[in-house]
Amino acid sequence: MESSRGTTRRHLSTSPFKQRVPSTPKTFEVGDRVSHDKEGVGRITAVEGAEAVVVEFGDGRLLRVPAPFQKLHVL
């Protein structure tokens, strides 16, 4: 469960729980095939740095997906 505070809690060495490993940010390239949890399968048509990507789906729809790309997965 994520902390609602703006800071992260520090891991105590005596804790019986494993330390949470920070995830690496997802990176996408133009032409990558992706799956969107709600919209389905598509292809990356534009990358706007680390802020967003534009995905084209099979019926020609374009969708701009902002970071952190929680609903977007590379196929």
PDB file of C-alpha atoms in Angstrom:
ATOM      1  CA  MET A   1       0.000   0.000   0.000  1.00  0.00           C
ATOM      2  CA  GLU A   2       1.399   3.379  -0.993  1.00  0.00           C
ATOM      3  CA  SER A   3       1.972   6.049   1.603  1.00  0.00           C
ATOM      4  CA  SER A   4      -0.230   9.106   1.230  1.00  0.00           C
ATOM      5  CA  ARG A   5       2.612  11.359   2.333  1.00  0.00           C
ATOM      6  CA  GLY A   6       4.809  13.146  -0.147  1.00  0.00           C
ATOM      7  CA  THR A   7       7.926  11.446   1.199  1.00  0.00           C
ATOM      8  CA  THR A   8       8.815   7.790   1.213  1.00  0.00           C
ATOM      9  CA  ARG A   9       9.320   5.815   4.374  1.00  0.00           C
ATOM     10  CA  ARG A  10      12.783   4.562   5.034  1.00  0.00           C
ATOM     11  CA  HIS A  11      13.345   0.841   5.312  1.00  0.00           C
ATOM     12  CA  LEU A  12      14.446  -0.411   8.721  1.00  0.00           C
ATOM     13  CA  SER A  13      17.171  -3.045   8.691  1.00  0.00           C
ATOM     14  CA  THR A  14      15.322  -4.964  11.415  1.00  0.00           C
ATOM     15  CA  SER A  15      12.117  -5.179   9.386  1.00  0.00           C
ATOM     16  CA  PRO A  16      10.904  -8.694   8.485  1.00  0.00           C
ATOM     17  CA  PHE A  17       9.608  -7.384   5.149  1.00  0.00           C
ATOM     18  CA  LYS A  18      11.648  -7.048   1.974  1.00  0.00           C
ATOM     19  CA  GLN A  19      12.710  -3.590   0.898  1.00  0.00           C
ATOM     20  CA  ARG A  20      10.656  -2.257  -1.997  1.00  0.00           C
ATOM     21  CA  VAL A  21      12.782  -1.914  -5.128  1.00  0.00           C
ATOM     22  CA  PRO A  22      11.963   1.246  -7.090  1.00  0.00           C
ATOM     23  CA  SER A  23      10.683   0.366 -10.544  1.00  0.00           C
ATOM     24  CA  THR A  24      12.508   1.607 -13.608  1.00  0.00           C
ATOM     25  CA  PRO A  25      10.522   4.038 -15.742  1.00  0.00           C
ATOM     26  CA  LYS A  26       8.966   2.536 -18.858  1.00  0.00           C
ATOM     27  CA  THR A  27      10.492   3.608 -22.147  1.00  0.00           C
ATOM     28  CA  PHE A  28       8.831   3.344 -25.539  1.00  0.00           C
ATOM     29  CA  GLU A  29      10.016   3.781 -29.119  1.00  0.00           C
ATOM     30  CA  VAL A  30       8.065   4.710 -32.237  1.00  0.00           C
ATOM     31  CA  GLY A  31       6.725   1.527 -33.807  1.00  0.00           C
ATOM     32  CA  ASP A  32       6.450  -0.489 -30.577  1.00  0.00           C
ATOM     33  CA  ARG A  33       3.340  -2.673 -30.324  1.00  0.00           C
ATOM     34  CA  VAL A  34       1.563  -2.020 -27.031  1.00  0.00           C
ATOM     35  CA  SER A  35      -1.489  -3.139 -25.123  1.00  0.00           C
ATOM     36  CA  HIS A  36      -3.665  -0.622 -23.285  1.00  0.00           C
ATOM     37  CA  ASP A  37      -5.787  -2.005 -20.436  1.00  0.00           C
ATOM     38  CA  LYS A  38      -8.944  -0.226 -21.641  1.00  0.00           C
ATOM     39  CA  GLU A  39      -8.400   0.513 -25.348  1.00  0.00           C
ATOM     40  CA  GLY A  40      -6.719  -2.703 -26.544  1.00  0.00           C
ATOM     41  CA  VAL A  41      -3.769  -3.288 -28.875  1.00  0.00           C
ATOM     42  CA  GLY A  42      -2.077  -0.430 -30.706  1.00  0.00           C
ATOM     43  CA  ARG A  43       1.204   0.943 -32.034  1.00  0.00           C
ATOM     44  CA  ILE A  44       3.299   3.867 -30.739  1.00  0.00           C
ATOM     45  CA  THR A  45       3.281   6.682 -33.318  1.00  0.00           C
ATOM     46  CA  ALA A  46       5.017   9.443 -31.331  1.00  0.00           C
ATOM     47  CA  VAL A  47       7.094   9.758 -28.164  1.00  0.00           C
ATOM     48  CA  GLU A  48       7.003  13.059 -26.275  1.00  0.00           C
ATOM     49  CA  GLY A  49      10.086  12.517 -24.151  1.00  0.00           C
ATOM     50  CA  ALA A  50       9.330  10.997 -20.752  1.00  0.00           C
ATOM     51  CA  GLU A  51       6.017  12.869 -20.460  1.00  0.00           C
ATOM     52  CA  ALA A  52       3.696  11.040 -22.879  1.00  0.00           C
ATOM     53  CA  VAL A  53       3.314   8.777 -25.908  1.00  0.00           C
ATOM     54  CA  VAL A  54       0.758   8.784 -28.725  1.00  0.00           C
ATOM     55  CA  VAL A  55      -0.781   5.400 -29.555  1.00  0.00           C
ATOM     56  CA  GLU A  56      -2.721   4.552 -32.734  1.00  0.00           C
ATOM     57  CA  PHE A  57      -5.260   1.779 -32.381  1.00  0.00           C
ATOM     58  CA  GLY A  58      -6.608  -0.513 -35.137  1.00  0.00           C
ATOM     59  CA  ASP A  59      -9.558   1.690 -36.073  1.00  0.00           C
ATOM     60  CA  GLY A  60      -7.361   4.782 -36.602  1.00  0.00           C
ATOM     61  CA  ARG A  61      -8.010   6.350 -33.189  1.00  0.00           C
ATOM     62  CA  LEU A  62      -5.109   8.242 -31.625  1.00  0.00           C
ATOM     63  CA  LEU A  63      -4.717   8.364 -27.858  1.00  0.00           C
ATOM     64  CA  ARG A  64      -2.158  10.406 -25.925  1.00  0.00           C
ATOM     65  CA  VAL A  65      -1.110   8.441 -22.846  1.00  0.00           C
ATOM     66  CA  PRO A  66       0.666  10.505 -20.172  1.00  0.00           C
ATOM     67  CA  ALA A  67       3.381   9.147 -17.863  1.00  0.00           C
ATOM     68  CA  PRO A  68       3.636   6.997 -15.670  1.00  0.00           C
ATOM     69  CA  PHE A  69       2.065   4.648 -18.283  1.00  0.00           C
ATOM     70  CA  GLN A  70       0.342   2.408 -15.727  1.00  0.00           C
ATOM     71  CA  LYS A  71      -2.217   1.092 -18.263  1.00  0.00           C
ATOM     72  CA  LEU A  72       0.259   0.631 -21.124  1.00  0.00           C
ATOM     73  CA  HIS A  73       2.337  -2.537 -21.659  1.00  0.00           C
ATOM     74  CA  VAL A  74       4.820  -3.443 -24.414  1.00  0.00           C
ATOM     75  CA  LEU A  75       3.974  -6.605 -26.372  1.00  0.00           C
TER      76      LEU A  75
END
